[in-house]
Tab-separated table of C-alpha atoms in Angstrom:
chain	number	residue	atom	x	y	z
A	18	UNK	CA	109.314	79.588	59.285
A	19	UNK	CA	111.263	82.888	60.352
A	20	UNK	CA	111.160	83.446	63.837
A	21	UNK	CA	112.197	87.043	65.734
A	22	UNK	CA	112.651	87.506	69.198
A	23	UNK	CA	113.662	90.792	70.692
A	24	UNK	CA	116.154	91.086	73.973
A	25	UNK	CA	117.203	94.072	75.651
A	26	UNK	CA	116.793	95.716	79.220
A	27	UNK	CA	113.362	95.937	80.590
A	28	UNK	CA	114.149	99.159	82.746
A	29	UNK	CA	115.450	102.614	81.306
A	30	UNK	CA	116.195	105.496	82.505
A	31	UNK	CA	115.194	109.041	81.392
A	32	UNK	CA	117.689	110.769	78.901
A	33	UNK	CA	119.661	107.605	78.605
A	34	UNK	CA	119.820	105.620	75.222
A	35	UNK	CA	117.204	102.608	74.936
A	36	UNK	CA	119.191	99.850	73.174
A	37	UNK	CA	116.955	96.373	71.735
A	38	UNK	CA	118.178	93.655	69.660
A	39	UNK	CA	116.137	91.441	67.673
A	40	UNK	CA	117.875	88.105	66.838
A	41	UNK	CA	116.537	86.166	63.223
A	42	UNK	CA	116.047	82.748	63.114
A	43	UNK	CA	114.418	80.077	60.606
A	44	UNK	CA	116.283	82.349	57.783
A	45	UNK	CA	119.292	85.222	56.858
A	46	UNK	CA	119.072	87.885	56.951
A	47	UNK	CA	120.763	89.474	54.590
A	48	UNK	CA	120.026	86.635	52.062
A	49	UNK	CA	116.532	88.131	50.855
A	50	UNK	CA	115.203	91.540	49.663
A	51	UNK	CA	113.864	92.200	53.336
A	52	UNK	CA	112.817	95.255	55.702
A	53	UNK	CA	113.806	94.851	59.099
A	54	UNK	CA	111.668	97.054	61.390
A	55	UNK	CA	110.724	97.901	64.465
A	56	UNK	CA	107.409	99.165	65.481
A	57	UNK	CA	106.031	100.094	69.364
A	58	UNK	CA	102.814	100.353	71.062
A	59	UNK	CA	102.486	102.410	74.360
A	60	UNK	CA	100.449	100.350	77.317
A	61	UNK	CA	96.599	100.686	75.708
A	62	UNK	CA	97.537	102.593	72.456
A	63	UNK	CA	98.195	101.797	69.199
A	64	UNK	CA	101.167	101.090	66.527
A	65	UNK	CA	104.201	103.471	65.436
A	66	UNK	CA	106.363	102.502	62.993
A	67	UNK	CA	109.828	103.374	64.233
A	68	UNK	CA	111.986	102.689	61.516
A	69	UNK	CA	113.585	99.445	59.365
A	70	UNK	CA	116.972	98.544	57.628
A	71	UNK	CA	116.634	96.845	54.521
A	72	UNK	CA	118.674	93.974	53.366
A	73	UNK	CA	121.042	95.705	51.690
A	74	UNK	CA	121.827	98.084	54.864
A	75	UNK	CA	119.781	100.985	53.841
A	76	UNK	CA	117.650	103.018	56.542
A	77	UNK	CA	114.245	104.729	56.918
A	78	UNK	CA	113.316	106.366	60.004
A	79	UNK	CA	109.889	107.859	61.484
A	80	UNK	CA	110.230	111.308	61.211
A	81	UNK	CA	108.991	112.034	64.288
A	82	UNK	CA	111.673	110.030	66.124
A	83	UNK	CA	114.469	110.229	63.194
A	84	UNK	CA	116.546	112.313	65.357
A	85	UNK	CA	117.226	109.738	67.771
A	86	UNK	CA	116.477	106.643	66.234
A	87	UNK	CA	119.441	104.468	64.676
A	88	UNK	CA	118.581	100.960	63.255
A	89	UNK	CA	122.065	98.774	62.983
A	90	UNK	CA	122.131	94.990	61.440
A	91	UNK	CA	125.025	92.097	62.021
A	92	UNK	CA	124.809	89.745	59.418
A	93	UNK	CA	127.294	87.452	61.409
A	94	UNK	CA	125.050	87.101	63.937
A	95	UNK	CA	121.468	87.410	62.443
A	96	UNK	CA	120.221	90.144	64.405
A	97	UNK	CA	119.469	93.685	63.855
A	98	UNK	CA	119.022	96.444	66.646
A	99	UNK	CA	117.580	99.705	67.312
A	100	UNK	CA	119.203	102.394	69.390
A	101	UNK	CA	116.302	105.059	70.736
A	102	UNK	CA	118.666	107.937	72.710
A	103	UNK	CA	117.276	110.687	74.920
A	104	UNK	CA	114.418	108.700	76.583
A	105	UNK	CA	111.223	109.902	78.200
A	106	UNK	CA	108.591	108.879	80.035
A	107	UNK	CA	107.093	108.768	76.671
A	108	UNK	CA	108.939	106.428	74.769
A	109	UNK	CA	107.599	103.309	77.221
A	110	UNK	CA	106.149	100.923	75.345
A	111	UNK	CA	106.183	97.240	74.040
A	112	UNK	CA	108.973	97.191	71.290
A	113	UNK	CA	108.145	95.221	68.332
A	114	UNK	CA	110.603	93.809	65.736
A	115	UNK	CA	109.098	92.696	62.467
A	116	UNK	CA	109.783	91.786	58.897
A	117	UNK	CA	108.007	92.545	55.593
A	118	UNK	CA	109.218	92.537	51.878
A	119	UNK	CA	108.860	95.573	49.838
A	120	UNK	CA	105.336	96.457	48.719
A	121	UNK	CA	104.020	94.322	51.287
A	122	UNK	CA	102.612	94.277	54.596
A	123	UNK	CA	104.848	92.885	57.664
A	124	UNK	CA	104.024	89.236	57.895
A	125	UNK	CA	106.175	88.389	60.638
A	126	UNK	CA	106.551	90.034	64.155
A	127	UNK	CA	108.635	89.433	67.259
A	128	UNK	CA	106.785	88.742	70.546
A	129	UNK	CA	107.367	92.361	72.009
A	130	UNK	CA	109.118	93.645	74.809
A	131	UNK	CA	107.939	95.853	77.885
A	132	UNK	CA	110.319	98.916	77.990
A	133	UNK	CA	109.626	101.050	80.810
A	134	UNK	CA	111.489	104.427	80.904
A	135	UNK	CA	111.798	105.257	84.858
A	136	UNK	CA	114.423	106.622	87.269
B	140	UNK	CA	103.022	111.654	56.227
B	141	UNK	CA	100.059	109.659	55.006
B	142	UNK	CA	97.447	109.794	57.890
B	143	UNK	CA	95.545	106.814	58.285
B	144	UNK	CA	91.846	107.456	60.044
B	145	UNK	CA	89.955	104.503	61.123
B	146	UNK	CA	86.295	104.329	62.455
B	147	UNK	CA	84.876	103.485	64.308
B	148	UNK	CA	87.456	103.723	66.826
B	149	UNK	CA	85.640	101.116	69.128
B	150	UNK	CA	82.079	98.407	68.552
B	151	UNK	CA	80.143	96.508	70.346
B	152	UNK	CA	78.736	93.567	68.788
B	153	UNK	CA	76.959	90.027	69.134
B	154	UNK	CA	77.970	86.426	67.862
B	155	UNK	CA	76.954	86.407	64.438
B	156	UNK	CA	76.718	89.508	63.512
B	157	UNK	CA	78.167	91.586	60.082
B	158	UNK	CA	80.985	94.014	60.883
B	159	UNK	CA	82.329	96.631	58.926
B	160	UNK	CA	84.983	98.904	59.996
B	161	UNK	CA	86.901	101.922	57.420
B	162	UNK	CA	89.793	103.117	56.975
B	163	UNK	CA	90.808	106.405	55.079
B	164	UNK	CA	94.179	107.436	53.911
B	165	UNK	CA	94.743	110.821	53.950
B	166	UNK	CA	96.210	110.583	50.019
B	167	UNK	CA	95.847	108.067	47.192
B	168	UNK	CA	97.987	104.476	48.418
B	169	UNK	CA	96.329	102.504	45.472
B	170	UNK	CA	96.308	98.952	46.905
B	171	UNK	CA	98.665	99.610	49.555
B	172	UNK	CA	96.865	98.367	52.472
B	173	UNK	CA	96.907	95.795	55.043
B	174	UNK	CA	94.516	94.624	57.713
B	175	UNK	CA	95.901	93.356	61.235
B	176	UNK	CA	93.909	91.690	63.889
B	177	UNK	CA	95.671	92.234	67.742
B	178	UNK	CA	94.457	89.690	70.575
B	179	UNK	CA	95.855	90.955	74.293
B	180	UNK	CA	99.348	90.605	75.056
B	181	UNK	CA	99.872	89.263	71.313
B	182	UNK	CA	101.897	90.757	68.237
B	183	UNK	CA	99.425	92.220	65.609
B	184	UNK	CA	98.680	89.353	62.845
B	185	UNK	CA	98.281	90.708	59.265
B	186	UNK	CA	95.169	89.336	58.090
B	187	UNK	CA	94.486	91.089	54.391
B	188	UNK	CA	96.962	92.467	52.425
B	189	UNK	CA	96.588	94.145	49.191
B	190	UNK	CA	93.495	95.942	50.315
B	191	UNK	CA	91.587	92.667	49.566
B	192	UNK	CA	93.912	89.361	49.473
B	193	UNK	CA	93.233	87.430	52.681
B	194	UNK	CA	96.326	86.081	54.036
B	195	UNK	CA	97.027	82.497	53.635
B	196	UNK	CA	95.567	80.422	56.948
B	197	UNK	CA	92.517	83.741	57.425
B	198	UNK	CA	89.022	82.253	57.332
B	199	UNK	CA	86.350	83.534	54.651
B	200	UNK	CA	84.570	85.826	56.516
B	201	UNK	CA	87.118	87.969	56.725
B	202	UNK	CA	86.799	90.588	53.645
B	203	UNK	CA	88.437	93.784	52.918
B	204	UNK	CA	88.000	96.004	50.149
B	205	UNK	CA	88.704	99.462	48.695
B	206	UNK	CA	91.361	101.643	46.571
B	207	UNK	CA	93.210	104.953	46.581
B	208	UNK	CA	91.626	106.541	49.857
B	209	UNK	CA	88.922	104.388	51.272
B	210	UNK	CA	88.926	100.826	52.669
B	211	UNK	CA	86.795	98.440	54.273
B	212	UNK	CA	87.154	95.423	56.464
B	213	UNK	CA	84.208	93.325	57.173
B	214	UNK	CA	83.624	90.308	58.898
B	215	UNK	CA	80.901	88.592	57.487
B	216	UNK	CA	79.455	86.634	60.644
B	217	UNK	CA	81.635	87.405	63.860
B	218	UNK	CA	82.837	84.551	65.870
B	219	UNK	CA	83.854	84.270	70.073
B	220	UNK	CA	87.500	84.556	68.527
B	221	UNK	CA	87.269	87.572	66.357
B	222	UNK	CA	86.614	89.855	69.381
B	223	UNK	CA	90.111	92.673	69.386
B	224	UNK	CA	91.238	95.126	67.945
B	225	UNK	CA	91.886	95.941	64.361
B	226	UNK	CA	94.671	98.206	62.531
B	227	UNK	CA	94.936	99.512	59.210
B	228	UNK	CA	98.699	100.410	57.704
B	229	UNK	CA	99.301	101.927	54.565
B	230	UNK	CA	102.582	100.697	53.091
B	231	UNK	CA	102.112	102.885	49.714
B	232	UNK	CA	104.850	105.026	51.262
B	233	UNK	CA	107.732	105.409	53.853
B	234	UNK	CA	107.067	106.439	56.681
B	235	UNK	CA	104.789	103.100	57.447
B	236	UNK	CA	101.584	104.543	59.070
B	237	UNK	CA	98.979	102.714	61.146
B	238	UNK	CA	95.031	103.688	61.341
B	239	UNK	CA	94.027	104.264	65.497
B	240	UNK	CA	92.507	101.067	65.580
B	241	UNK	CA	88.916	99.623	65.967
B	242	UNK	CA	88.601	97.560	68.980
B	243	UNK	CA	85.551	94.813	68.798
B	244	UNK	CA	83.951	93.880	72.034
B	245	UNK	CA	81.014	91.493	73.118
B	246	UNK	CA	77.594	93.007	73.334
């Protein structure tokens, strides 16, 4: 059973980069035909997808948030990452990082983590 | 972007009781559709994928149905742990979009 668990600072501050990790375990990484993604929810709102990395190291990106999203993996170390730059206020929320094969729904997700963006 | 519309966006409802919330793409996804149940403070769970395959472990009453642009869930008698909230996503097409959500509460 894969597991994900995402890491990073709790505490950002405005215009600065937002950096998360989500380390893999139960399974590689790179050994299946995965998407790796990561998907938020501001306090009392609902999902957006941010972006995911497929197995093979290819990329798709919200739109909205392409400009300043980039989505990284290290196969040595089973984790994959997300780098958010040029924070606001707006960009608080609990960070998801989740897994789903192609032409299917994500079936596993991280537990979250609480980024607030605050001086 | 495919925009994913959900109603109602919130229900109130009693033990027992048949629920049906809908989901509407704003183009054709075929079968491209899951359903995710969200408790408080959890990770979303998917609970029907395929518009109408109920994930492996999801009890019967949970139902969803629907093609191209317009999908149901229903819950055929609601149980004390069915009560949160409920997402759509359309996976048809990058990038990944979500429904608002349809949060159940007690009446």
């Amino acid at each position: 059973q894969v597991q994900l668990r995402e890491s990073g600072p709790g505490l950002v501050k405005p215009s600065e980069t937002l950096s998360l990790t989500c380390t893999v375990s139960g399974g590689s990484i790179s050994g299946s035909s995965y998407y790796w993604s990561w998907i938020r929810q501001p306090p009392g709102k609902g999902l957006e997808w941010i972006g995911n990395i497929y197995y093979s190291g290819s990329t798709h990106y919200n739109p909205s948030l392409k400009s300043r999203v980039t989505i990284s993996v290290d196969t040595s170390r089973n984790q994959f990452s997300l780098k958010l730059s040029s924070v606001t206020a707006a960009d608080g929320a609990v960070y998801y990082c989740a897994r789903r094969r192609a032409n299917q729904p994500i079936d596993s997700w991280g537990q979250g983590t609480l980024v607030t963006v605050s001086s | 972007d495919i925009q994913m519309t959900q109603s109602p966006s919130s229900l109130s409802a009693s033990v027992g009781d048949r629920v049906t919330i809908t989901c509407r793409a704003s183009q054709g996804i075929s079968s491209w559709l899951g359903w995710y149940q969200q408790k408080p403070e959890k990770a979303p769970k998917c609970l029907i994928y395929g518009a109408s395959t109920l994930q492996s472990g999801v009890p019967s009453r949970f139902s969803g149905s629907g093609s191209g642009t317009d999908f149901t869930l229903t819950i055929s008698s609601l149980q004390p742990e069915d009560f949160a909230t409920y997402y759509c996503q359309q996976y048809s097409t990058f990038p990944l979009t979500f429904g608002g959500g349809t949060k159940v509460e007690i009446k």
